[in-house]
């Protein structure tokens, strides 16, 4: 005593790549809806107020 | 008009959500996606974002519970479901979830390789990694190679016959 040191296999590095792949979906089309869905009211608004803003 | 107001409000929330995602503010993303999904339980995108927020916050139980309550929407998110099971150490369940898929995408294959490694199914894990290395081109090549080495090392350590060339 004390006993001799003995080598053991070390635990290799292992990455959780799947976590990096657990990403949010694209929201691009959801952000565009304002332009698509605005329709006539946004046209009227643009006509009424659009001149004021540059 | 009411319809348009709602659409504008929803769009505004999505703008908030996108900003939160860009800022890595998962608490805020969870809040906004929960609001969107609460207002419209058919909004699968908001649902998806809510689940990812839970995952990014490490709230795997909450993610699974939310998916259980919305099974129909959850069927579109097998990767997220299996990932939560994996992180909660329900590895056999994760394996079952992934095995049930007819055409697992590369994310599901990546997770499958990790699940198999944890289950000490090293040879199968290695074969999944081999096919992934052939079929993916992304920012995680190095990490994937590291994982593959770990699998290889496990095979060398635990089996009598070493695997031939890497």
mmCIF file of C-alpha atoms in Angstrom:
data_model
loop_
_atom_site.group_PDB
_atom_site.id
_atom_site.type_symbol
_atom_site.label_atom_id
_atom_site.label_comp_id
_atom_site.label_asym_id
_atom_site.label_seq_id
_atom_site.Cartn_x
_atom_site.Cartn_y
_atom_site.Cartn_z
ATOM 1 C CA UNK A 1 0.000 0.000 0.000
ATOM 2 C CA UNK A 2 -0.602 2.383 -1.699
ATOM 3 C CA UNK A 3 -1.315 0.365 -4.830
ATOM 4 C CA UNK A 4 0.516 1.189 -8.008
ATOM 5 C CA UNK A 5 -1.078 3.546 -10.454
ATOM 6 C CA UNK A 6 -2.666 1.806 -13.360
ATOM 7 C CA UNK A 7 -3.535 3.320 -16.696
ATOM 8 C CA UNK A 8 -7.167 3.357 -17.730
ATOM 9 C CA UNK A 9 -8.668 4.446 -20.995
ATOM 10 C CA UNK A 10 -9.763 8.064 -20.871
ATOM 11 C CA UNK A 11 -13.207 9.039 -21.986
ATOM 12 C CA UNK A 12 -12.867 10.513 -25.432
ATOM 13 C CA UNK A 13 -14.235 13.887 -26.384
ATOM 14 C CA UNK A 14 -17.734 13.678 -27.848
ATOM 15 C CA UNK A 15 -19.627 16.699 -29.117
ATOM 16 C CA UNK A 16 -23.368 17.168 -29.030
ATOM 17 C CA UNK A 17 -23.609 18.207 -32.664
ATOM 18 C CA UNK A 18 -27.354 17.553 -32.610
ATOM 19 C CA UNK A 19 -27.831 20.491 -30.232
ATOM 20 C CA UNK A 20 -26.275 22.784 -32.817
ATOM 21 C CA UNK A 21 -28.706 21.383 -35.358
ATOM 22 C CA UNK A 22 -31.725 22.064 -33.109
ATOM 23 C CA UNK A 23 -32.218 25.493 -34.584
ATOM 24 C CA UNK A 24 -35.196 27.757 -35.160
ATOM 25 C CA UNK A 25 -37.056 27.474 -38.454
ATOM 26 C CA UNK A 26 -36.917 30.300 -40.977
ATOM 27 C CA UNK A 27 -39.520 32.992 -40.351
ATOM 28 C CA UNK A 28 -38.880 34.877 -43.554
ATOM 29 C CA UNK A 29 -42.330 34.371 -45.065
ATOM 30 C CA UNK A 30 -43.984 35.323 -41.754
ATOM 31 C CA UNK A 31 -42.112 38.605 -41.677
ATOM 32 C CA UNK A 32 -43.205 39.438 -45.212
ATOM 33 C CA UNK A 33 -46.916 39.096 -44.577
ATOM 34 C CA UNK A 34 -47.280 42.779 -43.871
ATOM 35 C CA UNK A 35 -46.364 43.638 -47.426
ATOM 36 C CA UNK A 36 -48.440 40.847 -48.979
ATOM 37 C CA UNK A 37 -51.469 41.172 -46.723
ATOM 38 C CA UNK A 38 -51.618 44.949 -46.576
ATOM 39 C CA UNK A 39 -53.810 45.125 -49.639
ATOM 40 C CA UNK A 40 -55.955 48.128 -50.347
ATOM 41 C CA UNK A 41 -55.755 49.685 -46.894
ATOM 42 C CA UNK A 42 -51.998 49.966 -47.002
ATOM 43 C CA UNK A 43 -52.276 51.378 -50.496
ATOM 44 C CA UNK A 44 -54.700 54.017 -49.246
ATOM 45 C CA UNK A 45 -52.545 54.648 -46.226
ATOM 46 C CA UNK A 46 -49.555 54.996 -48.476
ATOM 47 C CA UNK A 47 -51.441 57.402 -50.654
ATOM 48 C CA UNK A 48 -52.620 59.466 -47.687
ATOM 49 C CA UNK A 49 -49.535 59.400 -45.525
ATOM 50 C CA UNK A 50 -46.832 58.115 -47.808
ATOM 51 C CA UNK A 51 -45.921 61.547 -49.167
ATOM 52 C CA UNK A 52 -44.964 62.764 -45.732
ATOM 53 C CA UNK A 53 -42.367 60.087 -45.058
ATOM 54 C CA UNK A 54 -39.391 59.663 -47.215
ATOM 55 C CA UNK B 1 -60.415 44.945 -41.035
ATOM 56 C CA UNK B 2 -60.279 42.902 -37.846
ATOM 57 C CA UNK B 3 -58.557 40.216 -39.881
ATOM 58 C CA UNK B 4 -55.981 42.687 -41.115
ATOM 59 C CA UNK B 5 -55.326 44.070 -37.669
ATOM 60 C CA UNK B 6 -54.730 40.564 -36.442
ATOM 61 C CA UNK B 7 -52.378 39.862 -39.302
ATOM 62 C CA UNK B 8 -50.427 43.017 -38.574
ATOM 63 C CA UNK B 9 -50.252 42.127 -34.880
ATOM 64 C CA UNK B 10 -49.068 38.634 -35.716
ATOM 65 C CA UNK B 11 -46.477 40.004 -38.118
ATOM 66 C CA UNK B 12 -45.280 42.404 -35.430
ATOM 67 C CA UNK B 13 -44.885 39.489 -33.027
ATOM 68 C CA UNK B 14 -42.965 37.546 -35.641
ATOM 69 C CA UNK B 15 -40.652 40.517 -36.075
ATOM 70 C CA UNK B 16 -40.097 40.455 -32.295
ATOM 71 C CA UNK B 17 -39.512 36.719 -32.435
ATOM 72 C CA UNK B 18 -36.969 37.005 -35.229
ATOM 73 C CA UNK B 19 -35.148 39.719 -33.300
ATOM 74 C CA UNK B 20 -35.069 37.575 -30.160
ATOM 75 C CA UNK B 21 -33.706 34.641 -32.174
ATOM 76 C CA UNK B 22 -31.030 36.836 -33.756
ATOM 77 C CA UNK B 23 -30.032 38.068 -30.304
ATOM 78 C CA UNK B 24 -29.914 34.560 -28.869
ATOM 79 C CA UNK B 25 -32.537 35.644 -26.343
ATOM 80 C CA UNK B 26 -34.294 32.314 -25.913
ATOM 81 C CA UNK B 27 -36.396 33.490 -22.941
ATOM 82 C CA UNK B 28 -37.868 36.224 -25.089
ATOM 83 C CA UNK B 29 -38.260 33.827 -28.027
ATOM 84 C CA UNK B 30 -40.160 31.457 -25.751
ATOM 85 C CA UNK B 31 -42.406 34.252 -24.553
ATOM 86 C CA UNK B 32 -43.234 35.546 -28.013
ATOM 87 C CA UNK B 33 -43.695 32.123 -29.613
ATOM 88 C CA UNK B 34 -45.930 31.100 -26.701
ATOM 89 C CA UNK B 35 -48.039 34.191 -27.258
ATOM 90 C CA UNK B 36 -48.289 33.493 -30.996
ATOM 91 C CA UNK B 37 -49.119 29.842 -30.447
ATOM 92 C CA UNK B 38 -51.584 30.657 -27.655
ATOM 93 C CA UNK B 39 -53.427 33.052 -29.949
ATOM 94 C CA UNK B 40 -53.419 30.593 -32.828
ATOM 95 C CA UNK B 41 -53.032 26.930 -31.845
ATOM 96 C CA UNK B 42 -52.860 26.018 -35.546
ATOM 97 C CA UNK B 43 -49.674 28.045 -36.028
ATOM 98 C CA UNK B 44 -47.153 25.278 -36.565
ATOM 99 C CA UNK B 45 -44.248 27.690 -36.997
ATOM 100 C CA UNK B 46 -44.875 29.318 -33.619
ATOM 101 C CA UNK B 47 -45.153 25.828 -32.143
ATOM 102 C CA UNK B 48 -41.829 24.829 -33.677
ATOM 103 C CA UNK B 49 -40.160 27.987 -32.302
ATOM 104 C CA UNK B 50 -41.627 27.368 -28.869
ATOM 105 C CA UNK B 51 -40.187 23.859 -28.794
ATOM 106 C CA UNK B 52 -36.762 25.041 -29.980
ATOM 107 C CA UNK B 53 -36.791 27.770 -27.302
ATOM 108 C CA UNK B 54 -37.448 25.150 -24.639
ATOM 109 C CA UNK B 55 -34.582 23.050 -25.986
ATOM 110 C CA UNK B 56 -32.192 25.997 -26.082
ATOM 111 C CA UNK B 57 -33.164 26.808 -22.487
ATOM 112 C CA UNK B 58 -32.539 23.226 -21.420
ATOM 113 C CA UNK B 59 -36.218 22.748 -20.551
ATOM 114 C CA UNK B 60 -36.553 19.337 -22.145
ATOM 115 C CA UNK B 61 -39.407 18.222 -19.909
ATOM 116 C CA UNK B 62 -41.444 21.272 -20.851
ATOM 117 C CA UNK B 63 -40.725 20.685 -24.524
ATOM 118 C CA UNK B 64 -41.894 17.067 -24.339
ATOM 119 C CA UNK B 65 -44.981 18.022 -22.339
ATOM 120 C CA UNK B 66 -45.916 20.676 -24.887
ATOM 121 C CA UNK B 67 -45.422 18.173 -27.691
ATOM 122 C CA UNK B 68 -47.532 15.610 -25.855
ATOM 123 C CA UNK B 69 -50.363 18.112 -25.549
ATOM 124 C CA UNK B 70 -50.169 18.878 -29.272
ATOM 125 C CA UNK B 71 -49.470 15.508 -30.772
ATOM 126 C CA UNK B 72 -50.619 16.382 -34.245
ATOM 127 C CA UNK B 73 -48.196 19.293 -34.580
ATOM 128 C CA UNK B 74 -45.508 17.320 -32.798
ATOM 129 C CA UNK B 75 -45.444 14.618 -35.473
ATOM 130 C CA UNK B 76 -43.698 17.165 -37.692
ATOM 131 C CA UNK B 77 -40.889 17.507 -35.125
ATOM 132 C CA UNK B 78 -39.471 14.019 -34.551
ATOM 133 C CA UNK B 79 -35.923 15.340 -34.285
ATOM 134 C CA UNK B 80 -36.852 17.734 -31.485
ATOM 135 C CA UNK B 81 -38.806 15.013 -29.670
ATOM 136 C CA UNK B 82 -35.969 12.501 -29.916
ATOM 137 C CA UNK B 83 -33.432 15.124 -28.873
ATOM 138 C CA UNK B 84 -35.371 15.909 -25.675
ATOM 139 C CA UNK B 85 -35.613 12.199 -24.880
ATOM 140 C CA UNK B 86 -31.882 11.855 -25.500
ATOM 141 C CA UNK B 87 -31.070 14.723 -23.147
ATOM 142 C CA UNK B 88 -33.383 13.342 -20.467
ATOM 143 C CA UNK B 89 -31.503 10.051 -20.692
ATOM 144 C CA UNK B 90 -34.519 8.300 -22.122
ATOM 145 C CA UNK B 91 -32.160 6.925 -24.706
ATOM 146 C CA UNK B 92 -34.208 3.870 -25.656
ATOM 147 C CA UNK B 93 -37.226 6.100 -26.304
ATOM 148 C CA UNK B 94 -35.108 8.410 -28.422
ATOM 149 C CA UNK B 95 -33.944 5.413 -30.431
ATOM 150 C CA UNK B 96 -37.527 4.287 -30.938
ATOM 151 C CA UNK B 97 -38.579 7.756 -32.078
ATOM 152 C CA UNK B 98 -35.760 7.865 -34.615
ATOM 153 C CA UNK B 99 -36.244 4.277 -35.787
ATOM 154 C CA UNK B 100 -39.895 4.982 -36.554
ATOM 155 C CA UNK B 101 -38.930 7.458 -39.255
ATOM 156 C CA UNK B 102 -39.146 6.255 -42.813
ATOM 157 C CA UNK B 103 -36.780 8.796 -44.280
ATOM 158 C CA UNK B 104 -34.701 10.289 -41.474
ATOM 159 C CA UNK B 105 -33.089 13.566 -42.532
ATOM 160 C CA UNK B 106 -29.447 14.263 -41.772
ATOM 161 C CA UNK B 107 -30.272 15.902 -38.415
ATOM 162 C CA UNK B 108 -32.088 12.759 -37.334
ATOM 163 C CA UNK B 109 -29.179 10.642 -38.544
ATOM 164 C CA UNK B 110 -26.752 12.786 -36.568
ATOM 165 C CA UNK B 111 -28.834 12.291 -33.448
ATOM 166 C CA UNK B 112 -29.186 8.590 -34.203
ATOM 167 C CA UNK B 113 -25.396 8.266 -34.306
ATOM 168 C CA UNK B 114 -25.166 9.969 -30.894
ATOM 169 C CA UNK B 115 -27.941 7.803 -29.469
ATOM 170 C CA UNK B 116 -26.244 4.648 -30.728
ATOM 171 C CA UNK B 117 -22.958 5.771 -29.208
ATOM 172 C CA UNK B 118 -24.608 6.273 -25.847
ATOM 173 C CA UNK B 119 -26.235 2.852 -26.131
ATOM 174 C CA UNK B 120 -22.772 1.445 -26.906
ATOM 175 C CA UNK B 121 -23.900 0.278 -30.324
ATOM 176 C CA UNK B 122 -20.577 1.479 -31.602
ATOM 177 C CA UNK B 123 -20.393 -0.309 -34.905
ATOM 178 C CA UNK B 124 -23.766 0.902 -36.050
ATOM 179 C CA UNK B 125 -22.971 4.394 -34.816
ATOM 180 C CA UNK B 126 -19.812 4.328 -36.903
ATOM 181 C CA UNK B 127 -21.683 3.292 -40.005
ATOM 182 C CA UNK B 128 -24.182 6.141 -39.511
ATOM 183 C CA UNK B 129 -21.271 8.574 -39.124
ATOM 184 C CA UNK B 130 -19.635 7.232 -42.263
ATOM 185 C CA UNK B 131 -22.725 7.852 -44.311
ATOM 186 C CA UNK B 132 -23.150 11.289 -42.717
ATOM 187 C CA UNK B 133 -19.594 12.284 -43.573
ATOM 188 C CA UNK B 134 -20.309 11.428 -47.186
ATOM 189 C CA UNK B 135 -23.628 13.204 -47.344
ATOM 190 C CA UNK B 136 -23.214 16.390 -45.322
ATOM 191 C CA UNK B 137 -21.473 19.666 -45.903
ATOM 192 C CA UNK B 138 -21.795 21.973 -42.928
ATOM 193 C CA UNK B 139 -19.898 23.757 -40.165
ATOM 194 C CA UNK B 140 -19.711 20.690 -37.944
ATOM 195 C CA UNK B 141 -17.342 18.494 -39.925
ATOM 196 C CA UNK B 142 -14.622 18.697 -37.278
ATOM 197 C CA UNK B 143 -16.949 17.887 -34.421
ATOM 198 C CA UNK B 144 -18.313 14.998 -36.435
ATOM 199 C CA UNK B 145 -14.811 13.670 -37.026
ATOM 200 C CA UNK B 146 -14.085 13.965 -33.321
ATOM 201 C CA UNK B 147 -17.224 11.998 -32.532
ATOM 202 C CA UNK B 148 -16.292 9.403 -35.097
ATOM 203 C CA UNK B 149 -12.900 9.036 -33.421
ATOM 204 C CA UNK B 150 -14.617 8.503 -30.094
ATOM 205 C CA UNK B 151 -16.738 5.767 -31.625
ATOM 206 C CA UNK B 152 -13.663 4.228 -33.208
ATOM 207 C CA UNK B 153 -11.806 4.367 -29.893
ATOM 208 C CA UNK B 154 -14.722 2.679 -28.157
ATOM 209 C CA UNK B 155 -14.670 -0.105 -30.722
ATOM 210 C CA UNK B 156 -10.932 -0.573 -30.195
ATOM 211 C CA UNK B 157 -11.317 -0.553 -26.433
ATOM 212 C CA UNK B 158 -14.284 -2.837 -26.056
ATOM 213 C CA UNK B 159 -13.982 -5.316 -28.880
ATOM 214 C CA UNK B 160 -11.470 -8.001 -29.584
ATOM 215 C CA UNK B 161 -11.189 -7.378 -33.336
ATOM 216 C CA UNK B 162 -10.203 -3.854 -34.237
ATOM 217 C CA UNK B 163 -11.973 -2.069 -37.032
ATOM 218 C CA UNK B 164 -9.948 -1.788 -40.204
ATOM 219 C CA UNK B 165 -8.958 1.456 -41.814
ATOM 220 C CA UNK B 166 -10.741 4.607 -40.647
#
